[in-house]
Amino acid sequence: MFRTALRNVLAHKARLLMTVLAVMLGVAFVSGTLVFTSTISDAYQKSSQKGFTGVDVAIQPHREDGDKGKPGAAPDLGQGLLDRAAKVPGAASATGSVNGFAAISDKKGKLVGEGFASAGANYYPGADGKDPRYPMKSGRAPRAKGEIALDATTADRAGYKVGDSVRVSVNGPVLPQKVTGIFTTDDGNVAAGGSLALFDTPTAQKLYAKPGRFSEIDVKAAPGTSQTALKAELDKILPRDAEATTGKKLADDQAKIIATGMDGMKDALLIFAGISLFVGIFIIANTFTMLVSQRTKELALMRAVGASRRQVTRSVLIEAFVVGAVAAVAGLVAGIGIGAGLRALMNGTGATVPDGPLVIPPSAVISSLVVGIVVTMLAAWLPGRRAAKIPPVAAMNSVHAVATTRSLVVRNSIGAVLSAAGVALVLVSKTQSILGIGAALLLIGVFVLTPLLSRPLIAAAAPVLRVFGISGKLARQNAVRNPRRTAATASALMIGLTLITGLTVIAGSVSKAIDKMATDAIKADYIVSMASQTPLSPDVEKKLSALDEVTAATPLRQSPSRIDGDFQQLVGVNGKTIADLTKLDFTKGSFAGLSGNKVVVDDKTARSYGWKLGSTLDTTYEDGKRGKLTVSGVYKGNDLMRGIMVDTKTLAPHQSEITDQQVMVKTKAGTSEASKESLRKALGDNPAIQIQTKKDVSESIAGAINLMLNMLYGLLAMAVIVAVLGVVNTLAMSVFERSQEIGMLRAIGLDRKGIKRMVRLESLVISLFGGVLGIGLGVFFGWAAGELIGDVMSTYELVLPWGRMGIFLLLAAAVGVLAALWPARRAARLNMLSAIKAE
């Protein structure tokens, strides 16, 4: 039986090629994902570890995870602690570090680097006047205010050299600086496309902390002293709110953070790889069903001469094993190429990745072999088992017939139950998990029912097919001749289009909801914020308010607090102007009188705490001082405007550092290019600051959604490609099965063009059948997901992207036309007499 199985694989190698391709693509996706994420993760980890080479123990502020961002004074990591740390037994030296955000403009006024990775830090010279972390390539280190040193990569990219003037922004205002030096660094952010600017220590402390304070103190161990021993000595001198961590643990923690970040990307990519493999299962099952059907008499003879059912099934599984093994190895090789290509693509698009070797993890090799072989054998098991059940005499006499609609009663009943259960769960779902289970049940149920659905839906195309005469009629009859085969072929395309359509419906509806939210909630003409989403200096609001064309402005700033014992963020606003800049619907009270201890609260927060108009809130401010606030209004909040709003004059005395998240501005001329230019000039043409209209805000969010959607389209394209291979495979083998029939049609007068047209129309009908089902299910799932989104986004409403859905239907038609090219040509070229004599 083993030799027979191998002979059959070699005998049908051309027919199995599409199956091998389908499995190979899915496996390549899996192995490529694992290779790519492992390579990127390894590169970032090694790059970040370089940044800890000079750190044996780091002294940092200590906060419990649950206390981060809550009220309380920052630890005093000052010069006194640094001097004591440098003198502990086993310490060779101690370095004080201060860091934060620093945007650098190039000579054309554009932002250099990745924005969020644009960092600033201090140059801390040792006894020899040098900072070993930042060796100077040219020039000298900054020594006073107005001086700066740039990393070599940023200097080359922006065209700066020693002596040039550069415009820098830390939290809004432009700081003119002179480049005194250019240095090299192993900083991971710089290696990944970011930038690093160095200030002298007093300047950096003023910008990022407080005079005399450090963000971190790094201690270098003396020769012969371990990191653990040094940490034990440092623990003896630390204040209560500081902690010491070894460099090894810092590197390990950083590696875990990077690995966790990669896990999210890896899981997402593996989901799409799983979809491609799931679609591939239909192709494999179809292929083996047709191969087994063609060998029915051969299998019957084997049964007649003594082969058992298990042996027949085993022979089919051996064929599947060989096919799966070949596909798995080919997929692994292709996946390694995909991993290398994705890394090169990231570098090519500007998303710089640190240098490092291509990493092929053992998981990629094992997963490729297991996935390729197991998926193929599982898909082939059912056709093999079905063939083994056919009685030998019936098989040799061709008594067994293709399954009829009546024989599919059990299948249809199961499909109806699964579909009904899926629809019910989707309709009553209140959580994502229940919706997901319902969607999966409905998708499986529709797949099970597809043979039944194929007849009426394909019959609906009859009036159009009549235009093509006898070729159209034959195409329709061929498409419904074997409902199971048609169903499996169409379902492969249906799954891909279901996901694509559902995602498009959700994305379009969310974009519309955000646009409506911005229009409904904001009256301001402009919203000013840092491009990196870091805090703004309060000077920005002061400069804008001083302009003659600005009629109203308010900052939006946040401050942690405890209210009635629970952690809450207070939102500081200008109580006098906030009403002119927002359009919030109040259920009770208003913005009038928002001053002193008066606050306004969004309705969800008020409901959750039982607050009403006049309620008194016991408050502990950021500096630890206590007070009482009174609710003077309750408004309907949304994702753009919500929280407990208090006047900035009340909040400012309790803040250790006053910064704004954004500034809302209204001008006399409204939104115009002249007004925007005026605001930009007032802020020094700072590229780190973005000035957006309501439309700009909506479009930036919509742009991010569309970017993600396009990425998902690209990932789902793999499933569509696999589906195309399925249509090609099914048609090619169907042509082989019907060789005699095609020969007879040629003999009675149907020319080659007619044969080609027949095969193409059959492919087109099957593809459109899958497309219609996929688009219909996608719209339903998009609507159902929208019901959940609507619970948290009040402006959400269903938007059907008719244009894109039309494109998806055309895509399905294109799949049918392209997939039929080779099978149709092959059918037309069959020798008439040879085909008639074929069995």
PDB file of N, CA and C in Angstrom, residues 67 95 110 112 137-138 211 241 298 401 473 607 650 694 703 751 798 812 825:
ATOM      1  N   ASP A  67       0.237  52.502  41.656  1.00  0.00           N
ATOM      2  CA  ASP A  67       0.329  53.902  42.074  1.00  0.00           C
ATOM      3  C   ASP A  67       0.875  54.819  40.999  1.00  0.00           C
ATOM      4  N   THR A  95      26.834  58.223  37.489  1.00  0.00           N
ATOM      5  CA  THR A  95      26.447  59.189  36.458  1.00  0.00           C
ATOM      6  C   THR A  95      24.982  59.555  36.633  1.00  0.00           C
ATOM      7  N   LYS A 110      11.657  70.812   8.660  1.00  0.00           N
ATOM      8  CA  LYS A 110      10.879  69.599   8.890  1.00  0.00           C
ATOM      9  C   LYS A 110      11.458  68.809  10.063  1.00  0.00           C
ATOM     10  N   VAL A 112      13.027  65.900  12.166  1.00  0.00           N
ATOM     11  CA  VAL A 112      13.982  64.826  11.891  1.00  0.00           C
ATOM     12  C   VAL A 112      13.663  63.639  12.787  1.00  0.00           C
ATOM     13  N   LYS A 137      32.556  62.330  18.154  1.00  0.00           N
ATOM     14  CA  LYS A 137      33.141  62.064  16.836  1.00  0.00           C
ATOM     15  C   LYS A 137      33.820  63.313  16.312  1.00  0.00           C
ATOM     16  N   SER A 138      33.245  64.469  16.599  1.00  0.00           N
ATOM     17  CA  SER A 138      33.839  65.756  16.228  1.00  0.00           C
ATOM     18  C   SER A 138      33.304  66.829  17.161  1.00  0.00           C
ATOM     19  N   PRO A 211      15.851  71.742  38.755  1.00  0.00           N
ATOM     20  CA  PRO A 211      17.280  72.012  39.000  1.00  0.00           C
ATOM     21  C   PRO A 211      17.835  71.113  40.095  1.00  0.00           C
ATOM     22  N   ASP A 241      11.500  56.222  48.542  1.00  0.00           N
ATOM     23  CA  ASP A 241      10.791  56.246  47.269  1.00  0.00           C
ATOM     24  C   ASP A 241      11.716  56.057  46.068  1.00  0.00           C
ATOM     25  N   GLU A 298      -9.959   1.664  -9.267  1.00  0.00           N
ATOM     26  CA  GLU A 298      -8.671   1.152  -8.801  1.00  0.00           C
ATOM     27  C   GLU A 298      -8.745   0.766  -7.323  1.00  0.00           C
ATOM     28  N   ALA A 401     -23.273   6.969  -7.094  1.00  0.00           N
ATOM     29  CA  ALA A 401     -23.580   8.199  -7.839  1.00  0.00           C
ATOM     30  C   ALA A 401     -23.136   9.417  -7.045  1.00  0.00           C
ATOM     31  N   LYS A 473     -25.534  27.860 -20.918  1.00  0.00           N
ATOM     32  CA  LYS A 473     -26.395  26.827 -20.328  1.00  0.00           C
ATOM     33  C   LYS A 473     -25.565  25.702 -19.731  1.00  0.00           C
ATOM     34  N   ARG A 607     -22.964  58.890  36.695  1.00  0.00           N
ATOM     35  CA  ARG A 607     -23.833  57.735  36.979  1.00  0.00           C
ATOM     36  C   ARG A 607     -23.108  56.683  37.810  1.00  0.00           C
ATOM     37  N   THR A 650      -7.809  76.886  39.638  1.00  0.00           N
ATOM     38  CA  THR A 650      -7.985  76.057  40.827  1.00  0.00           C
ATOM     39  C   THR A 650      -6.961  74.929  40.850  1.00  0.00           C
ATOM     40  N   LYS A 694     -10.939  70.757  12.980  1.00  0.00           N
ATOM     41  CA  LYS A 694     -11.763  69.577  13.317  1.00  0.00           C
ATOM     42  C   LYS A 694     -11.671  68.533  12.208  1.00  0.00           C
ATOM     43  N   GLY A 703      -7.215  58.434   8.674  1.00  0.00           N
ATOM     44  CA  GLY A 703      -6.023  57.986   7.953  1.00  0.00           C
ATOM     45  C   GLY A 703      -5.365  56.809   8.640  1.00  0.00           C
ATOM     46  N   ASP A 751     -17.411  24.521 -30.943  1.00  0.00           N
ATOM     47  CA  ASP A 751     -16.021  24.822 -31.304  1.00  0.00           C
ATOM     48  C   ASP A 751     -15.181  25.135 -30.060  1.00  0.00           C
ATOM     49  N   LEU A 798     -24.261  52.762  11.194  1.00  0.00           N
ATOM     50  CA  LEU A 798     -23.813  51.880  10.117  1.00  0.00           C
ATOM     51  C   LEU A 798     -23.672  52.650   8.804  1.00  0.00           C
ATOM     52  N   ALA A 812     -14.172  39.425  -7.182  1.00  0.00           N
ATOM     53  CA  ALA A 812     -14.598  38.021  -7.259  1.00  0.00           C
ATOM     54  C   ALA A 812     -14.741  37.589  -8.713  1.00  0.00           C
ATOM     55  N   ARG A 825      -8.105  26.912 -21.571  1.00  0.00           N
ATOM     56  CA  ARG A 825      -7.210  26.655 -22.698  1.00  0.00           C
ATOM     57  C   ARG A 825      -6.936  25.158 -22.816  1.00  0.00           C
TER      58      ARG A 825
END
